Amino acid sequence: MIKTHRPKLELLSNELIQKIIGEAYIILENQGVFIENEEALALFREAGMKVDTSSQRVQITAQLVEDSLASTPPSLKMYDRDGETEYLLGGDEVHFDPGSGAVTFLDSETQQERKAITDDLIRFAHLTDCLEHLHFQSTGIISTDVSEIISDSYRLYIGLLFSKKPMVTGTFRVEGFEPMHRMLVAVRGSERNLAEKPLAIFDACPSPPLKWSNLTAQSLIDSARARIPSELISMGMTGATSPITITGTLVQHVAENLSGLVICQLAKKGAPVIFGGCPVSFDMRKGTTPIGAIETMMINSAHAQIGKHLNLPTHAYMGMSDAKINDAQGGFETGIGAIMAALSGVNVISGAGILDFVRCQSLEKLVVDNEICGMAYRLIDGIAQRDEPIALNLFKDFSGETQFLSMPHTRKWYREEHTFPKLIDRDPYDTWVSKGRKSITARAKEEVKNLLQKNPPPLPDKETQKALREIMMSDARTNNTPSLPDISFP
C-alpha cells in the first residue's frame, strides 16, 4: 500500500520565518521585555542578562534564547485522569479542546447570554467528556456563584470531578497555583507521578506589547518547577497592541513567546513549554477583536508554523466564532478556523463552543463543533490507497449491469472511507419535513440532553473526591469564602 499523503497548510516561506525570528531576537536583545515579577528578574540577573531595576526591563541575548530553545523538549505527552490514555503533543499531532475563560453562557432555552453558575460548569465538563473529537477538557467557563478570587481553582475542581480528559487551565492569581497544583497531585497520587504523567496545561499570557505581569511570570516559574507544561498565549491585536501588519505582529508574538520560554528554562531546565497564542486582527471600525476574521486565522496558523520551525509543541486559539448565536456565521467561521488549524498541524487547538469574541460558551455549539473537529480529523487522515491495483479488478467484468452497491468491496471499505456526523442533515427534503423541520441548533439541543442523560459523569473514586473537596474548601476558607455551592453526585 502507498502511504497516505497528509494535506498541509503553510503560509510562510522558510526565508520569511527566518527573518521574523531574526527580528524577534534583535528586539529581545536591544529593546528587551518588561517583567514585573521579582523572582523572574533575579533569574535573569543570575543568567548574566542586563536588568534595569527601575523600569523592570530585561534585555535577553540571542545566546540565552538559543540555549533555552535547546533545553526545551520538542514534544510532550499528556495523560487522562486515570493515567491510561496518552496524547502526544509535537510534530503535526492535532488535539481539540473547548475555548477557555468565557464570562457568559448561552442559555439553551432563551438563546441569550447570561452569567454562568456551578450547574453550567458541571454540564460543560460532563458534556466535553462525552465528545469523542475533543481530546482535552478546559476550565472554559467562569462561575458567578462562587467568589471571583477562587474562580480559577473552582473551575479546575469541577473539571477534575466531572471529566477524565486532560485539562487546559490557568490561574488568575499568584496564590491560585498552589491549591490547583495540590488538586492535580491528589488525582495523580504524588508530585513525581504528576510530573511523569502531566494531567493539566497551564496557560500564561504576556501583556502585549512585550511585558510579563507578576501573575503570568510567576505562573511560568511555578509550572516549570512542578514540570507542568506552560502554554504561552501571546495576544497581540494588530494596530492596537501589536504592529498593524501580520508579519509585524508575528515578530512581536515570537519575541513575547521566546521570552516566556526563557523564563521557564531559567526556572527549571528542561521544563515543557508549548508555543501558542491568541493574536487577533483588531477591527478599528468596531473596536472589537474578531476571532473569526480570516486574518486572525492566518496569524495563528503562521505562528504555529514558526513554532514548528523552532521544534516546539504548538497551540492556537482557532475554530471559534464572533457570532452571538448558533447561526450560519457561527458555523462557517468555526469550520474555516478548525480546518485551517488541523491542516497547519497545530498540536492544541482551543476554541470549540465559543461565541462572541471569546466571551460566551454554548453547549449546543460545543456538540456542533465536535462534528466539525471530526471532519477536520478525517481531512488530515488524507486519501489512502486501499487496494493494489487501485480499481482495475473492480472493472474486470464490467458491463452495463455492473452495480457497485452490491460489491463486497463496497461493504469492506464504506465505513473506512467515510464519516457519519450525527448532527449534519443528510435527509431528503420530505424526510426532513416529516421530522419537524429542525435546525441544527434544535438537533444540537436534543443531542446535549441525550448525551448527558445516557452517559453518567466519570466521577473519580470517593477518596479522590474527598481530597479534592478538602483542598477546594481550604482555598475557599483562606479567601474568606466559608461555603461552596452544593453539588449533586449521581
Coordinates of C-alpha atoms in Angstrom, one line a residue:
M1 CA 0.0 0.0 0.0
I2 CA 1.1 3.6 -0.7
K3 CA 1.4 5.7 2.4
T4 CA -1.2 8.4 2.9
H5 CA -0.2 11.9 1.9
R6 CA -1.2 14.2 4.7
P7 CA -2.5 17.6 3.4
K8 CA -0.8 20.6 4.9
L9 CA -1.2 24.3 5.1
E10 CA 1.9 26.6 5.3
L11 CA 1.5 30.3 4.9
L12 CA 5.1 31.4 5.4
S13 CA 8.2 30.7 3.3
N14 CA 11.3 29.5 5.2
E15 CA 13.1 32.7 4.3
L16 CA 10.3 34.8 5.9
I17 CA 10.2 32.6 9.0
Q18 CA 13.9 33.2 9.5
K19 CA 13.5 36.9 9.1
I20 CA 10.7 37.1 11.6
I21 CA 12.7 35.1 14.2
G22 CA 15.8 37.1 13.5
E23 CA 14.0 40.4 14.2
A24 CA 12.4 38.9 17.3
Y25 CA 15.9 38.1 18.6
I26 CA 17.1 41.7 17.9
I27 CA 14.1 43.1 19.8
L28 CA 14.8 40.9 22.8
E29 CA 18.4 41.9 22.9
N30 CA 18.1 45.6 22.1
Q31 CA 14.6 46.7 23.4
G32 CA 14.0 43.7 25.8
V33 CA 10.8 42.9 27.7
F34 CA 9.2 44.3 30.8
I35 CA 8.9 41.8 33.7
E36 CA 7.0 42.8 36.8
N37 CA 8.0 39.6 38.8
E38 CA 11.0 39.9 41.1
E39 CA 11.8 36.2 41.1
A40 CA 12.0 36.2 37.3
L41 CA 14.2 39.3 37.3
A42 CA 16.5 37.6 39.8
L43 CA 16.7 34.6 37.4
F44 CA 17.7 36.9 34.6
R45 CA 20.4 38.6 36.7
E46 CA 21.8 35.2 37.7
A47 CA 21.9 34.3 33.9
G48 CA 24.0 37.5 33.3
M49 CA 21.3 39.5 31.5
K50 CA 21.1 43.2 31.6
V51 CA 18.3 44.1 34.0
D52 CA 17.1 47.7 34.6
T53 CA 15.7 47.6 38.1
S54 CA 13.8 50.9 37.9
S55 CA 12.0 50.1 34.7
Q56 CA 11.9 46.3 35.2
R57 CA 13.2 45.9 31.6
V58 CA 15.3 42.9 30.7
Q59 CA 17.5 42.6 27.6
I60 CA 17.8 38.9 26.6
T61 CA 20.7 37.8 24.5
A62 CA 20.4 35.6 21.4
Q63 CA 22.7 33.1 23.1
L64 CA 20.3 32.7 26.1
V65 CA 17.4 32.2 23.8
E66 CA 19.3 29.6 21.8
D67 CA 20.3 27.8 25.0
S68 CA 16.7 27.9 26.3
L69 CA 15.4 26.5 23.0
A70 CA 17.9 23.7 23.1
S71 CA 16.8 22.6 26.6
T72 CA 13.0 22.8 25.8
P73 CA 11.5 19.4 24.9
P74 CA 10.4 19.2 21.3
S75 CA 7.3 17.2 22.3
L76 CA 5.5 16.1 25.4
K77 CA 2.7 13.7 26.4
M78 CA -0.5 14.4 28.3
Y79 CA -2.5 11.8 30.1
D80 CA -6.1 11.5 31.2
R81 CA -7.2 11.4 34.9
D82 CA -6.6 7.6 35.1
G83 CA -3.1 8.0 33.7
E84 CA -4.0 5.5 30.9
T85 CA -4.9 7.3 27.7
E86 CA -1.9 9.1 26.2
Y87 CA -1.8 12.1 23.9
L88 CA 1.3 13.2 22.1
L89 CA 1.9 17.0 21.6
G90 CA 4.5 17.5 18.9
G91 CA 5.0 17.2 15.2
D92 CA 1.7 17.5 13.4
E93 CA -0.4 15.7 16.0
V94 CA -3.8 17.5 16.5
H95 CA -5.9 17.8 19.6
F96 CA -9.0 20.0 20.0
D97 CA -10.3 21.4 23.3
P98 CA -13.0 23.9 24.2
G99 CA -12.2 27.6 24.3
S100 CA -11.3 28.9 27.8
G101 CA -12.3 31.7 30.0
A102 CA -15.8 32.5 28.8
V103 CA -17.5 35.1 31.0
T104 CA -21.1 34.3 29.8
F105 CA -23.1 31.2 28.9
L106 CA -25.6 30.9 26.1
D107 CA -28.8 29.7 27.7
S108 CA -30.3 26.7 25.9
E109 CA -33.9 27.9 26.4
T110 CA -33.7 31.6 25.9
Q111 CA -30.8 31.6 23.5
Q112 CA -29.5 34.7 25.3
E113 CA -26.2 35.2 27.1
R114 CA -26.2 35.1 30.9
K115 CA -23.8 34.6 33.7
A116 CA -22.8 31.0 34.4
I117 CA -23.3 29.1 37.7
T118 CA -22.0 25.8 39.0
D119 CA -24.6 23.7 37.3
D120 CA -23.4 25.1 33.9
L121 CA -19.8 24.3 34.7
I122 CA -20.8 20.7 35.6
R123 CA -22.8 20.2 32.4
F124 CA -20.0 21.7 30.3
A125 CA -17.3 19.4 31.8
H126 CA -19.6 16.4 31.6
L127 CA -20.6 17.1 28.0
T128 CA -17.0 17.7 26.9
D129 CA -16.1 14.3 28.4
C130 CA -18.7 12.7 26.1
L131 CA -17.5 14.3 22.9
E132 CA -15.1 12.0 21.1
H133 CA -13.3 14.6 18.9
L134 CA -12.5 16.9 21.8
H135 CA -9.4 15.2 23.3
F136 CA -8.9 17.7 26.1
Q137 CA -11.1 19.4 28.6
S138 CA -10.7 23.1 29.5
T139 CA -11.7 25.2 32.5
G140 CA -13.8 27.1 30.0
I141 CA -16.4 29.0 31.9
I142 CA -16.2 31.3 34.9
S143 CA -18.8 30.6 37.5
T144 CA -20.5 33.5 39.3
D145 CA -22.0 31.7 42.3
V146 CA -18.5 31.5 43.9
S147 CA -16.2 34.3 44.9
E148 CA -14.2 35.6 42.0
I149 CA -11.0 35.2 43.9
I150 CA -11.3 31.4 43.9
S151 CA -12.9 31.0 40.5
D152 CA -9.8 29.6 38.9
S153 CA -9.3 26.8 41.4
Y154 CA -13.1 26.1 41.4
R155 CA -13.2 25.6 37.7
L156 CA -10.4 23.1 37.9
Y157 CA -12.1 21.4 40.8
I158 CA -15.3 20.9 38.8
G159 CA -13.4 19.8 35.7
L160 CA -11.4 17.1 37.6
L161 CA -14.6 15.8 39.2
F162 CA -16.7 15.5 36.0
S163 CA -14.2 14.7 33.3
K164 CA -11.4 12.3 32.8
K165 CA -9.8 14.2 30.0
P166 CA -6.5 16.2 30.3
M167 CA -7.1 19.8 31.3
V168 CA -6.2 23.1 29.7
T169 CA -6.4 25.6 32.6
G170 CA -4.6 28.6 34.2
T171 CA -4.6 30.8 37.2
F172 CA -6.0 34.3 37.7
R173 CA -3.9 35.0 40.9
V174 CA -0.4 34.2 42.1
E175 CA -1.8 32.3 45.1
G176 CA -4.0 30.3 42.9
F177 CA -1.3 27.9 41.6
E178 CA -0.7 26.2 45.0
P179 CA -4.3 24.8 45.5
M180 CA -4.6 23.9 41.8
H181 CA -1.3 22.0 41.9
R182 CA -2.4 20.2 45.1
M183 CA -5.6 19.1 43.3
L184 CA -3.6 17.7 40.4
V185 CA -1.3 15.9 42.8
A186 CA -4.3 14.5 44.7
V187 CA -5.5 12.9 41.5
R188 CA -2.1 11.5 40.5
G189 CA -1.1 10.4 44.0
S190 CA 2.3 12.2 44.1
E191 CA 4.2 15.1 42.6
R192 CA 6.5 12.6 40.8
N193 CA 3.6 10.8 39.2
L194 CA 2.2 14.2 38.1
A195 CA 5.5 15.2 36.6
E196 CA 5.8 11.9 34.8
K197 CA 2.2 11.9 33.5
P198 CA 1.0 15.5 33.2
L199 CA -2.7 16.0 33.6
A200 CA -3.0 19.7 33.0
I201 CA -1.6 22.5 30.9
F202 CA -1.3 26.0 32.4
D203 CA -1.9 28.9 30.1
A204 CA 0.2 32.0 30.7
C205 CA -0.5 35.3 28.8
P206 CA 2.1 38.1 28.3
S207 CA 0.6 41.6 28.3
P208 CA 1.2 43.0 24.8
P209 CA 3.5 44.6 23.8
L210 CA 6.5 42.8 25.4
K211 CA 5.5 42.5 29.0
W212 CA 5.1 39.7 31.5
S213 CA 3.0 40.6 34.6
N214 CA 3.8 39.5 38.1
L215 CA 1.0 36.9 37.8
T216 CA 1.9 35.3 34.5
A217 CA 5.6 35.3 35.1
Q218 CA 5.0 33.5 38.4
S219 CA 2.8 31.0 36.7
L220 CA 5.6 30.2 34.3
I221 CA 8.1 29.7 37.2
D222 CA 5.7 27.6 39.3
S223 CA 4.6 25.4 36.4
A224 CA 8.2 24.9 35.2
R225 CA 9.3 23.7 38.7
A226 CA 6.3 21.4 39.0
R227 CA 7.0 20.1 35.5
I228 CA 3.6 21.2 34.4
P229 CA 3.5 22.3 30.7
S230 CA 3.2 26.1 30.2
E231 CA 1.2 27.2 27.2
L232 CA 2.4 30.6 26.1
I233 CA -0.6 32.7 25.0
S234 CA 0.6 35.9 23.3
M235 CA -2.3 38.0 22.3
G236 CA -1.3 40.9 20.1
M237 CA -4.0 42.9 18.4
T238 CA -3.0 44.3 15.0
G239 CA -2.6 48.0 15.1
A240 CA -3.7 48.3 18.7
T241 CA -1.3 46.3 20.9
S242 CA 1.0 45.0 18.1
P243 CA 2.0 46.2 14.7
I244 CA -0.7 46.6 12.1
T245 CA 0.8 44.1 9.7
I246 CA 0.5 40.4 10.1
T247 CA 4.3 39.9 9.8
G248 CA 4.9 42.7 12.3
T249 CA 2.5 41.1 14.8
L250 CA 4.3 37.8 14.2
V251 CA 7.7 39.4 15.1
Q252 CA 6.2 40.6 18.4
H253 CA 4.5 37.3 19.0
V254 CA 7.7 35.4 18.6
A255 CA 9.6 37.8 20.9
E256 CA 7.0 37.5 23.6
N257 CA 6.8 33.7 23.4
L258 CA 10.5 33.3 23.4
S259 CA 10.9 35.5 26.5
G260 CA 8.4 33.4 28.3
L261 CA 10.1 30.2 27.2
V262 CA 13.4 31.6 28.6
I263 CA 11.7 32.3 32.0
C264 CA 10.6 28.6 32.1
Q265 CA 14.0 27.3 31.3
L266 CA 15.7 29.6 33.8
A267 CA 13.3 28.3 36.5
K268 CA 13.8 24.7 35.5
K269 CA 15.9 23.5 32.7
G270 CA 14.0 21.0 30.5
A271 CA 10.6 22.3 31.5
P272 CA 7.9 21.6 29.0
V273 CA 6.7 24.6 27.0
I274 CA 4.0 25.0 24.3
F275 CA 4.5 27.8 21.7
G276 CA 0.9 29.1 21.4
G277 CA -1.2 32.2 21.4
C278 CA -4.4 34.1 20.6
P279 CA -3.3 37.0 18.4
V280 CA -6.2 38.7 16.6
S281 CA -6.9 41.1 13.8
F282 CA -8.2 44.3 15.5
D283 CA -11.3 45.8 13.8
M284 CA -10.8 49.6 14.2
R285 CA -14.3 50.3 12.9
K286 CA -16.0 48.5 15.8
G287 CA -13.2 48.4 18.4
T288 CA -13.5 44.6 18.6
T289 CA -11.2 41.7 18.3
P290 CA -12.8 39.3 15.7
I291 CA -11.5 35.8 16.4
G292 CA -13.4 34.7 13.3
A293 CA -11.6 37.0 10.9
I294 CA -9.6 35.3 8.2
E295 CA -6.6 37.4 9.1
T296 CA -6.8 36.2 12.7
M297 CA -6.8 32.7 11.5
M298 CA -3.8 33.4 9.2
I299 CA -1.8 34.9 12.1
N300 CA -2.5 31.9 14.3
S301 CA -1.7 29.4 11.5
A302 CA 1.5 31.3 10.8
H303 CA 2.7 31.5 14.4
A304 CA 2.1 27.8 14.7
Q305 CA 4.3 27.2 11.6
I306 CA 7.0 29.3 13.3
G307 CA 6.7 27.2 16.5
K308 CA 7.2 24.1 14.5
H309 CA 10.3 25.6 12.8
L310 CA 11.6 26.2 16.3
N311 CA 10.9 22.5 17.1
L312 CA 8.4 23.2 19.8
P313 CA 4.9 21.9 20.6
T314 CA 2.3 24.3 19.3
H315 CA -1.1 25.8 20.3
A316 CA -3.6 28.2 18.8
Y317 CA -7.0 29.7 19.5
M318 CA -8.8 28.7 16.3
G319 CA -12.2 27.1 15.4
M320 CA -14.5 29.6 17.1
S321 CA -16.8 32.4 16.1
D322 CA -17.8 36.0 16.9
A323 CA -21.5 35.2 16.2
K324 CA -23.9 35.7 19.1
I325 CA -26.0 32.6 18.4
N326 CA -25.5 29.3 16.6
D327 CA -26.2 30.7 13.1
A328 CA -24.5 30.4 9.7
Q329 CA -21.8 32.8 10.8
G330 CA -21.1 30.6 13.8
G331 CA -20.7 27.6 11.5
F332 CA -18.6 29.0 8.7
E333 CA -16.2 30.9 10.9
T334 CA -15.7 27.9 13.2
G335 CA -15.4 25.5 10.3
I336 CA -12.8 27.6 8.4
G337 CA -10.7 28.0 11.6
A338 CA -10.8 24.4 12.6
I339 CA -9.9 23.2 9.2
M340 CA -7.0 25.7 8.9
A341 CA -5.7 24.7 12.3
A342 CA -5.8 21.0 11.5
L343 CA -4.1 21.5 8.2
S344 CA -1.5 23.5 10.0
G345 CA -0.8 20.6 12.3
V346 CA -1.4 22.7 15.5
N347 CA -1.0 20.4 18.4
V348 CA -3.5 22.0 20.8
I349 CA -6.4 23.8 19.1
S350 CA -8.6 25.7 21.6
G351 CA -12.0 27.1 20.7
A352 CA -14.8 24.6 20.5
G353 CA -18.1 26.0 21.8
I354 CA -17.0 29.7 21.8
L355 CA -19.1 32.6 20.5
D356 CA -19.0 36.4 20.8
F357 CA -15.2 37.3 20.8
V358 CA -14.3 34.5 23.2
R359 CA -16.9 35.8 25.7
C360 CA -19.5 33.1 25.5
Q361 CA -19.6 29.3 25.8
S362 CA -22.5 27.3 24.3
L363 CA -23.3 23.7 24.9
E364 CA -25.2 23.4 21.6
K365 CA -22.2 24.9 19.7
L366 CA -19.9 22.5 21.5
V367 CA -21.6 19.5 20.1
V368 CA -21.8 21.0 16.6
D369 CA -18.1 21.9 16.8
N370 CA -17.3 18.3 17.8
E371 CA -18.7 17.3 14.4
I372 CA -16.5 20.0 12.7
C373 CA -13.5 18.6 14.6
G374 CA -14.4 15.1 13.4
M375 CA -14.4 16.3 9.8
A376 CA -11.1 18.0 10.3
Y377 CA -9.6 14.8 11.6
R378 CA -10.9 13.0 8.5
L379 CA -9.4 15.6 6.2
I380 CA -5.9 15.3 7.7
D381 CA -6.1 11.5 7.6
G382 CA -5.8 12.1 3.8
I383 CA -6.6 9.8 1.0
A384 CA -5.4 6.2 1.3
Q385 CA -4.8 3.7 -1.4
R386 CA -6.8 0.8 -0.1
D387 CA -6.0 -1.8 -2.8
E388 CA -3.4 -2.8 -5.3
P389 CA -4.3 -2.3 -8.0
I390 CA -6.5 0.6 -7.0
A391 CA -9.6 -0.2 -9.1
L392 CA -8.7 -2.4 -12.1
N393 CA -10.1 -5.6 -10.5
L394 CA -13.4 -3.8 -10.0
F395 CA -13.8 -3.3 -13.7
K396 CA -12.6 -6.7 -14.8
D397 CA -16.1 -8.0 -15.7
F398 CA -17.6 -4.6 -16.3
S399 CA -20.9 -4.5 -18.1
G400 CA -24.0 -2.3 -18.3
E401 CA -25.4 -4.2 -15.3
T402 CA -22.4 -3.5 -13.0
Q403 CA -23.6 -2.3 -9.6
F404 CA -21.0 -1.1 -7.0
L405 CA -23.7 -1.1 -4.3
S406 CA -23.7 -4.9 -4.1
M407 CA -20.0 -5.4 -4.3
P408 CA -18.1 -6.9 -1.2
H409 CA -15.5 -4.2 -1.9
T410 CA -18.1 -1.5 -1.1
R411 CA -19.1 -3.2 2.1
K412 CA -15.5 -3.7 3.1
W413 CA -14.4 0.0 2.7
Y414 CA -17.5 2.0 3.1
R415 CA -17.1 2.9 6.8
E416 CA -13.3 3.2 6.4
E417 CA -13.6 5.8 3.7
H418 CA -16.5 7.8 5.1
T419 CA -17.5 9.6 8.3
F420 CA -21.1 9.9 9.5
P421 CA -21.7 13.1 11.6
K422 CA -24.7 12.7 13.9
L423 CA -26.0 16.3 13.6
I424 CA -25.5 17.0 10.0
D425 CA -28.7 16.9 8.0
R426 CA -28.4 14.5 5.0
D427 CA -32.1 13.5 4.8
P428 CA -34.1 14.2 1.6
Y429 CA -36.3 17.3 2.0
D430 CA -39.6 15.4 2.6
T431 CA -37.9 13.3 5.4
W432 CA -36.5 16.5 7.0
V433 CA -40.0 18.0 6.9
S434 CA -41.5 14.9 8.5
K435 CA -39.0 15.0 11.3
G436 CA -40.2 18.5 12.3
R437 CA -38.0 20.8 10.1
K438 CA -35.4 21.0 12.8
S439 CA -32.5 23.3 12.5
I440 CA -29.0 22.2 13.5
T441 CA -29.4 24.2 16.8
A442 CA -32.5 22.3 17.6
R443 CA -30.9 19.0 16.9
A444 CA -27.8 20.0 18.9
K445 CA -30.1 20.9 21.9
E446 CA -31.5 17.4 21.7
E447 CA -28.1 15.9 21.4
V448 CA -26.8 17.7 24.5
K449 CA -29.8 16.4 26.5
N450 CA -29.3 12.9 25.1
L451 CA -25.6 12.7 25.9
L452 CA -25.9 14.0 29.4
Q453 CA -28.7 11.6 30.2
K454 CA -27.2 8.5 28.7
N455 CA -23.6 8.9 29.9
P456 CA -23.1 9.1 33.7
P457 CA -20.4 11.5 34.6
P458 CA -17.0 9.7 35.1
L459 CA -16.5 10.7 38.8
P460 CA -13.2 9.8 40.5
D461 CA -13.2 7.4 43.4
K462 CA -14.6 8.5 46.7
E463 CA -11.2 9.1 48.3
T464 CA -10.1 11.4 45.5
Q465 CA -13.4 13.2 45.6
K466 CA -12.9 13.8 49.3
A467 CA -9.3 15.0 48.8
L468 CA -10.3 17.4 46.1
R469 CA -13.2 18.8 48.2
E470 CA -10.9 19.4 51.2
I471 CA -8.4 21.3 49.0
M472 CA -11.1 23.4 47.5
M473 CA -12.7 24.1 50.8
S474 CA -9.3 25.1 52.3
D475 CA -8.7 27.5 49.4
A476 CA -12.2 28.9 49.9
R477 CA -11.8 29.5 53.6
T478 CA -8.4 31.1 53.1
N479 CA -10.1 33.6 50.8
N480 CA -13.0 34.4 53.2
T481 CA -15.5 32.1 51.4
P482 CA -17.0 29.8 54.2
S483 CA -19.1 27.7 51.9
L484 CA -19.4 26.4 48.3
P485 CA -22.4 25.6 46.1
D486 CA -23.9 22.2 46.7
I487 CA -23.0 19.6 44.1
S488 CA -25.3 16.7 43.5
F489 CA -23.4 13.5 42.7
P490 CA -25.2 10.6 40.9

